[in-house]
Amino acid sequence: MISIDRSAFLLPTKAFRQLTILLAIHHSPQISQHKIAQETNLSSSMVNSYIRQLTEDGEIKVSSRNNRDRNYQLTGKGKAALNGLLMDYSAEIVQFYSQAKNEISKRIAALINGRKQTRVVLYGASETCELVMRALENFPQVEVAAIVDGVSGKQGQLFNGFTVQKPDVIPSIKPDFLLITSYAKQDEIYHAAKHLEKHGIKIQRLTTV
């Protein structure tokens, strides 16, 4: 399911709520209104209101054998509405992704500052790391020497063509920079890796590049 309940910047709109409700019904036609509310992070009263409106608009059909056993189905109009909402949602997400990648590219450009060859280790096998790697495609002079992560469950796993290694290997790799590719844990990682500066390795956070 699509969920942005913890977002500080993207407020759910009417279109987003309709999308999540239609998706919930699409995946589970026998889903209850209470379950829809749980999956969409909406109140039961709000779900009831949207179900009523979507039924009146001819986008869903409601059938019931009794008061508790209800079945929801998308009509042809509902399926078309769902597809349209998904396309619009996807287009916006691509725009956000592109803007984030462009901003990271600017920060990487400031980091390398005209260097011809730069070796970096990326610390944090996360979605942010994936975004950084896409941005680095515009910088052929930058070599990603390794990806490391302090979480044992990630170590030894493949991540974007790299085997995630323990942070202990960083001194032996001798990168020019250690780039922290995690926003949520950047302070924690910075303090854990600060000792590497004595090896001549510069530590950079994306927020301070």
PDB file of C-alpha atoms in Angstrom:
ATOM      1  CA  MET A   1       0.000   0.000   0.000  1.00  0.00           C
ATOM      2  CA  ILE A   2       0.993   3.641  -0.500  1.00  0.00           C
ATOM      3  CA  SER A   3       1.556   5.429   2.787  1.00  0.00           C
ATOM      4  CA  ILE A   4       2.884   8.910   3.625  1.00  0.00           C
ATOM      5  CA  ASP A   5       1.565   9.082   7.177  1.00  0.00           C
ATOM      6  CA  ARG A   6       5.012  10.063   8.518  1.00  0.00           C
ATOM      7  CA  SER A   7       5.783  12.715   5.889  1.00  0.00           C
ATOM      8  CA  ALA A   8       6.548  16.224   7.115  1.00  0.00           C
ATOM      9  CA  PHE A   9       6.125  17.750   3.661  1.00  0.00           C
ATOM     10  CA  LEU A  10       3.544  15.806   1.658  1.00  0.00           C
ATOM     11  CA  LEU A  11       0.059  16.336   3.011  1.00  0.00           C
ATOM     12  CA  PRO A  12      -2.585  13.807   1.910  1.00  0.00           C
ATOM     13  CA  THR A  13      -4.997  15.351  -0.596  1.00  0.00           C
ATOM     14  CA  LYS A  14      -8.460  14.228  -1.605  1.00  0.00           C
ATOM     15  CA  ALA A  15      -6.971  12.610  -4.717  1.00  0.00           C
ATOM     16  CA  PHE A  16      -4.377  10.746  -2.614  1.00  0.00           C
ATOM     17  CA  ARG A  17      -7.044   9.433  -0.232  1.00  0.00           C
ATOM     18  CA  GLN A  18      -9.180   8.267  -3.150  1.00  0.00           C
ATOM     19  CA  LEU A  19      -6.132   6.538  -4.627  1.00  0.00           C
ATOM     20  CA  THR A  20      -5.325   4.637  -1.425  1.00  0.00           C
ATOM     21  CA  ILE A  21      -8.937   3.545  -0.922  1.00  0.00           C
ATOM     22  CA  LEU A  22      -9.330   2.396  -4.526  1.00  0.00           C
ATOM     23  CA  LEU A  23      -6.035   0.516  -4.265  1.00  0.00           C
ATOM     24  CA  ALA A  24      -7.117  -1.198  -1.052  1.00  0.00           C
ATOM     25  CA  ILE A  25     -10.333  -2.362  -2.715  1.00  0.00           C
ATOM     26  CA  HIS A  26      -8.487  -3.385  -5.883  1.00  0.00           C
ATOM     27  CA  HIS A  27      -6.150  -5.667  -3.907  1.00  0.00           C
ATOM     28  CA  SER A  28      -8.792  -7.024  -1.480  1.00  0.00           C
ATOM     29  CA  PRO A  29     -12.410  -6.821  -2.711  1.00  0.00           C
ATOM     30  CA  GLN A  30     -13.692  -8.343   0.538  1.00  0.00           C
ATOM     31  CA  ILE A  31     -11.810  -5.907   2.738  1.00  0.00           C
ATOM     32  CA  SER A  32     -13.785  -4.235   5.540  1.00  0.00           C
ATOM     33  CA  GLN A  33     -14.059  -0.495   6.029  1.00  0.00           C
ATOM     34  CA  HIS A  34     -12.194  -0.885   9.310  1.00  0.00           C
ATOM     35  CA  LYS A  35      -9.316  -2.619   7.516  1.00  0.00           C
ATOM     36  CA  ILE A  36      -9.297   0.041   4.777  1.00  0.00           C
ATOM     37  CA  ALA A  37      -8.961   2.666   7.513  1.00  0.00           C
ATOM     38  CA  GLN A  38      -5.987   0.799   8.985  1.00  0.00           C
ATOM     39  CA  GLU A  39      -4.209   0.408   5.653  1.00  0.00           C
ATOM     40  CA  THR A  40      -4.807   3.981   4.501  1.00  0.00           C
ATOM     41  CA  ASN A  41      -4.256   5.702   7.867  1.00  0.00           C
ATOM     42  CA  LEU A  42      -7.674   7.337   7.610  1.00  0.00           C
ATOM     43  CA  SER A  43     -10.412   7.443  10.211  1.00  0.00           C
ATOM     44  CA  SER A  44     -13.300   5.004   9.834  1.00  0.00           C
ATOM     45  CA  SER A  45     -15.734   7.902   9.439  1.00  0.00           C
ATOM     46  CA  MET A  46     -13.620   9.401   6.634  1.00  0.00           C
ATOM     47  CA  VAL A  47     -13.407   6.031   4.861  1.00  0.00           C
ATOM     48  CA  ASN A  48     -17.178   5.683   5.173  1.00  0.00           C
ATOM     49  CA  SER A  49     -17.638   9.113   3.608  1.00  0.00           C
ATOM     50  CA  TYR A  50     -15.311   8.328   0.704  1.00  0.00           C
ATOM     51  CA  ILE A  51     -16.917   4.919   0.123  1.00  0.00           C
ATOM     52  CA  ARG A  52     -20.297   6.581  -0.055  1.00  0.00           C
ATOM     53  CA  GLN A  53     -19.034   9.220  -2.507  1.00  0.00           C
ATOM     54  CA  LEU A  54     -17.193   6.680  -4.682  1.00  0.00           C
ATOM     55  CA  THR A  55     -20.346   4.572  -4.795  1.00  0.00           C
ATOM     56  CA  GLU A  56     -22.452   7.567  -5.829  1.00  0.00           C
ATOM     57  CA  ASP A  57     -19.878   8.417  -8.507  1.00  0.00           C
ATOM     58  CA  GLY A  58     -20.158   4.886  -9.882  1.00  0.00           C
ATOM     59  CA  GLU A  59     -16.518   3.981  -9.213  1.00  0.00           C
ATOM     60  CA  ILE A  60     -17.227   1.133  -6.785  1.00  0.00           C
ATOM     61  CA  LYS A  61     -20.027  -1.363  -6.286  1.00  0.00           C
ATOM     62  CA  VAL A  62     -21.027  -2.490  -2.807  1.00  0.00           C
ATOM     63  CA  SER A  63     -22.803  -5.782  -2.260  1.00  0.00           C
ATOM     64  CA  SER A  64     -23.620  -7.386   1.083  1.00  0.00           C
ATOM     65  CA  ARG A  65     -25.079 -10.614   2.442  1.00  0.00           C
ATOM     66  CA  ASN A  66     -25.617  -9.036   5.852  1.00  0.00           C
ATOM     67  CA  ASN A  67     -24.645  -5.911   7.788  1.00  0.00           C
ATOM     68  CA  ARG A  68     -21.134  -7.193   8.503  1.00  0.00           C
ATOM     69  CA  ASP A  69     -20.246  -9.071   5.326  1.00  0.00           C
ATOM     70  CA  ARG A  70     -19.703  -6.559   2.519  1.00  0.00           C
ATOM     71  CA  ASN A  71     -17.967  -6.904  -0.807  1.00  0.00           C
ATOM     72  CA  TYR A  72     -16.471  -3.960  -2.690  1.00  0.00           C
ATOM     73  CA  GLN A  73     -15.683  -4.064  -6.388  1.00  0.00           C
ATOM     74  CA  LEU A  74     -14.199  -1.502  -8.732  1.00  0.00           C
ATOM     75  CA  THR A  75     -16.427  -0.736 -11.686  1.00  0.00           C
ATOM     76  CA  GLY A  76     -15.003   0.021 -15.110  1.00  0.00           C
ATOM     77  CA  LYS A  77     -15.168   3.682 -14.187  1.00  0.00           C
ATOM     78  CA  GLY A  78     -13.395   2.930 -10.918  1.00  0.00           C
ATOM     79  CA  LYS A  79     -10.582   1.038 -12.648  1.00  0.00           C
ATOM     80  CA  ALA A  80     -10.095   3.931 -15.056  1.00  0.00           C
ATOM     81  CA  ALA A  81     -10.049   6.372 -12.134  1.00  0.00           C
ATOM     82  CA  LEU A  82      -7.483   4.222 -10.295  1.00  0.00           C
ATOM     83  CA  ASN A  83      -5.215   4.036 -13.346  1.00  0.00           C
ATOM     84  CA  GLY A  84      -5.442   7.795 -13.853  1.00  0.00           C
ATOM     85  CA  LEU A  85      -4.643   8.527 -10.221  1.00  0.00           C
ATOM     86  CA  LEU A  86      -1.704   6.093 -10.269  1.00  0.00           C
ATOM     87  CA  MET A  87      -0.272   7.768 -13.368  1.00  0.00           C
ATOM     88  CA  ASP A  88      -0.585  11.238 -11.821  1.00  0.00           C
ATOM     89  CA  TYR A  89       0.910  10.040  -8.538  1.00  0.00           C
ATOM     90  CA  SER A  90       3.818   8.327 -10.320  1.00  0.00           C
ATOM     91  CA  ALA A  91       4.527  11.448 -12.389  1.00  0.00           C
ATOM     92  CA  GLU A  92       4.778  13.559  -9.230  1.00  0.00           C
ATOM     93  CA  ILE A  93       7.040  11.031  -7.497  1.00  0.00           C
ATOM     94  CA  VAL A  94       9.366  11.046 -10.534  1.00  0.00           C
ATOM     95  CA  GLN A  95       9.545  14.840 -10.287  1.00  0.00           C
ATOM     96  CA  PHE A  96      10.439  14.662  -6.593  1.00  0.00           C
ATOM     97  CA  TYR A  97      13.062  11.997  -7.350  1.00  0.00           C
ATOM     98  CA  SER A  98      14.574  14.119 -10.131  1.00  0.00           C
ATOM     99  CA  GLN A  99      14.724  17.210  -7.928  1.00  0.00           C
ATOM    100  CA  ALA A 100      16.360  15.274  -5.085  1.00  0.00           C
ATOM    101  CA  LYS A 101      18.922  13.758  -7.482  1.00  0.00           C
ATOM    102  CA  ASN A 102      19.749  17.187  -8.923  1.00  0.00           C
ATOM    103  CA  GLU A 103      20.287  18.612  -5.443  1.00  0.00           C
ATOM    104  CA  ILE A 104      22.587  15.726  -4.499  1.00  0.00           C
ATOM    105  CA  SER A 105      24.483  16.192  -7.786  1.00  0.00           C
ATOM    106  CA  LYS A 106      25.172  19.817  -6.828  1.00  0.00           C
ATOM    107  CA  ARG A 107      26.488  18.705  -3.458  1.00  0.00           C
ATOM    108  CA  ILE A 108      28.730  16.067  -5.037  1.00  0.00           C
ATOM    109  CA  ALA A 109      30.080  18.667  -7.481  1.00  0.00           C
ATOM    110  CA  ALA A 110      30.962  20.887  -4.517  1.00  0.00           C
ATOM    111  CA  LEU A 111      32.601  17.923  -2.777  1.00  0.00           C
ATOM    112  CA  ILE A 112      34.955  16.934  -5.600  1.00  0.00           C
ATOM    113  CA  ASN A 113      35.589  20.602  -6.469  1.00  0.00           C
ATOM    114  CA  GLY A 114      37.299  20.003  -9.799  1.00  0.00           C
ATOM    115  CA  ARG A 115      39.306  16.924  -8.783  1.00  0.00           C
ATOM    116  CA  LYS A 116      40.177  14.706 -11.729  1.00  0.00           C
ATOM    117  CA  GLN A 117      39.974  11.408  -9.856  1.00  0.00           C
ATOM    118  CA  THR A 118      38.232  10.797  -6.542  1.00  0.00           C
ATOM    119  CA  ARG A 119      37.687   7.556  -4.645  1.00  0.00           C
ATOM    120  CA  VAL A 120      34.762   7.451  -2.255  1.00  0.00           C
ATOM    121  CA  VAL A 121      33.270   4.958   0.148  1.00  0.00           C
ATOM    122  CA  LEU A 122      29.534   5.239   0.703  1.00  0.00           C
ATOM    123  CA  TYR A 123      28.434   4.613   4.271  1.00  0.00           C
ATOM    124  CA  GLY A 124      24.807   3.497   4.527  1.00  0.00           C
ATOM    125  CA  ALA A 125      23.161   0.939   2.224  1.00  0.00           C
ATOM    126  CA  SER A 126      19.836   2.748   2.025  1.00  0.00           C
ATOM    127  CA  GLU A 127      17.404   4.379  -0.392  1.00  0.00           C
ATOM    128  CA  THR A 128      19.485   7.542  -0.044  1.00  0.00           C
ATOM    129  CA  CYS A 129      22.538   5.575  -1.150  1.00  0.00           C
ATOM    130  CA  GLU A 130      20.679   4.431  -4.261  1.00  0.00           C
ATOM    131  CA  LEU A 131      19.862   8.056  -5.045  1.00  0.00           C
ATOM    132  CA  VAL A 132      23.493   9.094  -4.534  1.00  0.00           C
ATOM    133  CA  MET A 133      24.663   6.329  -6.876  1.00  0.00           C
ATOM    134  CA  ARG A 134      22.290   7.529  -9.573  1.00  0.00           C
ATOM    135  CA  ALA A 135      23.641  11.057  -9.134  1.00  0.00           C
ATOM    136  CA  LEU A 136      27.235   9.787  -9.308  1.00  0.00           C
ATOM    137  CA  GLU A 137      26.578   8.481 -12.824  1.00  0.00           C
ATOM    138  CA  ASN A 138      27.099  12.102 -13.915  1.00  0.00           C
ATOM    139  CA  PHE A 139      30.601  12.117 -12.411  1.00  0.00           C
ATOM    140  CA  PRO A 140      32.837   9.588 -14.249  1.00  0.00           C
ATOM    141  CA  GLN A 141      35.849  10.909 -12.320  1.00  0.00           C
ATOM    142  CA  VAL A 142      34.394   9.550  -9.078  1.00  0.00           C
ATOM    143  CA  GLU A 143      35.045   5.905  -8.239  1.00  0.00           C
ATOM    144  CA  VAL A 144      32.843   4.202  -5.658  1.00  0.00           C
ATOM    145  CA  ALA A 145      35.385   1.980  -3.928  1.00  0.00           C
ATOM    146  CA  ALA A 146      32.938   0.293  -1.559  1.00  0.00           C
ATOM    147  CA  ILE A 147      29.612   0.481   0.229  1.00  0.00           C
ATOM    148  CA  VAL A 148      29.680  -0.152   3.952  1.00  0.00           C
ATOM    149  CA  ASP A 149      27.036  -0.357   6.645  1.00  0.00           C
ATOM    150  CA  GLY A 150      27.120  -0.842  10.393  1.00  0.00           C
ATOM    151  CA  VAL A 151      23.976  -2.990  10.389  1.00  0.00           C
ATOM    152  CA  SER A 152      25.092  -6.618  10.506  1.00  0.00           C
ATOM    153  CA  GLY A 153      22.007  -7.808   8.611  1.00  0.00           C
ATOM    154  CA  LYS A 154      23.048  -5.751   5.574  1.00  0.00           C
ATOM    155  CA  GLN A 155      26.685  -6.839   5.587  1.00  0.00           C
ATOM    156  CA  GLY A 156      27.487  -9.464   2.955  1.00  0.00           C
ATOM    157  CA  GLN A 157      24.338  -8.618   0.994  1.00  0.00           C
ATOM    158  CA  LEU A 158      24.383  -7.390  -2.597  1.00  0.00           C
ATOM    159  CA  PHE A 159      23.420  -3.758  -2.999  1.00  0.00           C
ATOM    160  CA  ASN A 160      23.446  -2.086  -6.418  1.00  0.00           C
ATOM    161  CA  GLY A 161      26.234  -4.352  -7.645  1.00  0.00           C
ATOM    162  CA  PHE A 162      28.335  -4.079  -4.483  1.00  0.00           C
ATOM    163  CA  THR A 163      28.684  -6.478  -1.582  1.00  0.00           C
ATOM    164  CA  VAL A 164      28.010  -4.434   1.538  1.00  0.00           C
ATOM    165  CA  GLN A 165      31.047  -4.542   3.824  1.00  0.00           C
ATOM    166  CA  LYS A 166      31.755  -3.774   7.460  1.00  0.00           C
ATOM    167  CA  PRO A 167      32.975  -0.238   8.251  1.00  0.00           C
ATOM    168  CA  ASP A 168      36.206  -1.812   9.560  1.00  0.00           C
ATOM    169  CA  VAL A 169      37.500  -2.165   5.977  1.00  0.00           C
ATOM    170  CA  ILE A 170      37.502   1.579   5.282  1.00  0.00           C
ATOM    171  CA  PRO A 171      41.128   2.310   6.349  1.00  0.00           C
ATOM    172  CA  SER A 172      42.480  -0.454   4.090  1.00  0.00           C
ATOM    173  CA  ILE A 173      40.548   0.914   1.100  1.00  0.00           C
ATOM    174  CA  LYS A 174      42.084   4.382   1.575  1.00  0.00           C
ATOM    175  CA  PRO A 175      39.344   6.464  -0.064  1.00  0.00           C
ATOM    176  CA  ASP A 176      39.622  10.227  -0.499  1.00  0.00           C
ATOM    177  CA  PHE A 177      36.195  10.679   1.039  1.00  0.00           C
ATOM    178  CA  LEU A 178      33.748   8.790   3.173  1.00  0.00           C
ATOM    179  CA  LEU A 179      30.313  10.000   2.095  1.00  0.00           C
ATOM    180  CA  ILE A 180      27.515   9.358   4.570  1.00  0.00           C
ATOM    181  CA  THR A 181      24.522   8.206   2.531  1.00  0.00           C
ATOM    182  CA  SER A 182      21.922   8.275   5.261  1.00  0.00           C
ATOM    183  CA  TYR A 183      19.923  11.286   6.349  1.00  0.00           C
ATOM    184  CA  ALA A 184      18.272   9.672   9.352  1.00  0.00           C
ATOM    185  CA  LYS A 185      21.497   8.341  10.916  1.00  0.00           C
ATOM    186  CA  GLN A 186      24.068  10.805   9.604  1.00  0.00           C
ATOM    187  CA  ASP A 187      25.054  12.169  13.032  1.00  0.00           C
ATOM    188  CA  GLU A 188      25.361   8.664  14.471  1.00  0.00           C
ATOM    189  CA  ILE A 189      27.488   7.515  11.522  1.00  0.00           C
ATOM    190  CA  TYR A 190      29.619  10.662  11.610  1.00  0.00           C
ATOM    191  CA  HIS A 191      30.577  10.165  15.242  1.00  0.00           C
ATOM    192  CA  ALA A 192      31.250   6.452  14.664  1.00  0.00           C
ATOM    193  CA  ALA A 193      33.537   7.212  11.713  1.00  0.00           C
ATOM    194  CA  LYS A 194      35.226  10.397  12.945  1.00  0.00           C
ATOM    195  CA  HIS A 195      38.369   8.483  13.930  1.00  0.00           C
ATOM    196  CA  LEU A 196      39.030   7.811  10.230  1.00  0.00           C
ATOM    197  CA  GLU A 197      40.090  11.425   9.758  1.00  0.00           C
ATOM    198  CA  LYS A 198      43.460  10.542  11.313  1.00  0.00           C
ATOM    199  CA  HIS A 199      43.985   8.277   8.284  1.00  0.00           C
ATOM    200  CA  GLY A 200      43.551  11.281   5.975  1.00  0.00           C
ATOM    201  CA  ILE A 201      40.007  10.274   5.001  1.00  0.00           C
ATOM    202  CA  LYS A 202      37.620  13.193   4.773  1.00  0.00           C
ATOM    203  CA  ILE A 203      34.149  12.496   6.127  1.00  0.00           C
ATOM    204  CA  GLN A 204      31.255  14.249   4.447  1.00  0.00           C
ATOM    205  CA  ARG A 205      27.563  14.390   5.213  1.00  0.00           C
ATOM    206  CA  LEU A 206      25.174  15.216   2.398  1.00  0.00           C
ATOM    207  CA  THR A 207      23.728  18.033   4.485  1.00  0.00           C
ATOM    208  CA  THR A 208      27.069  19.807   4.876  1.00  0.00           C
ATOM    209  CA  VAL A 209      28.611  19.337   1.427  1.00  0.00           C
TER     210      VAL A 209
END
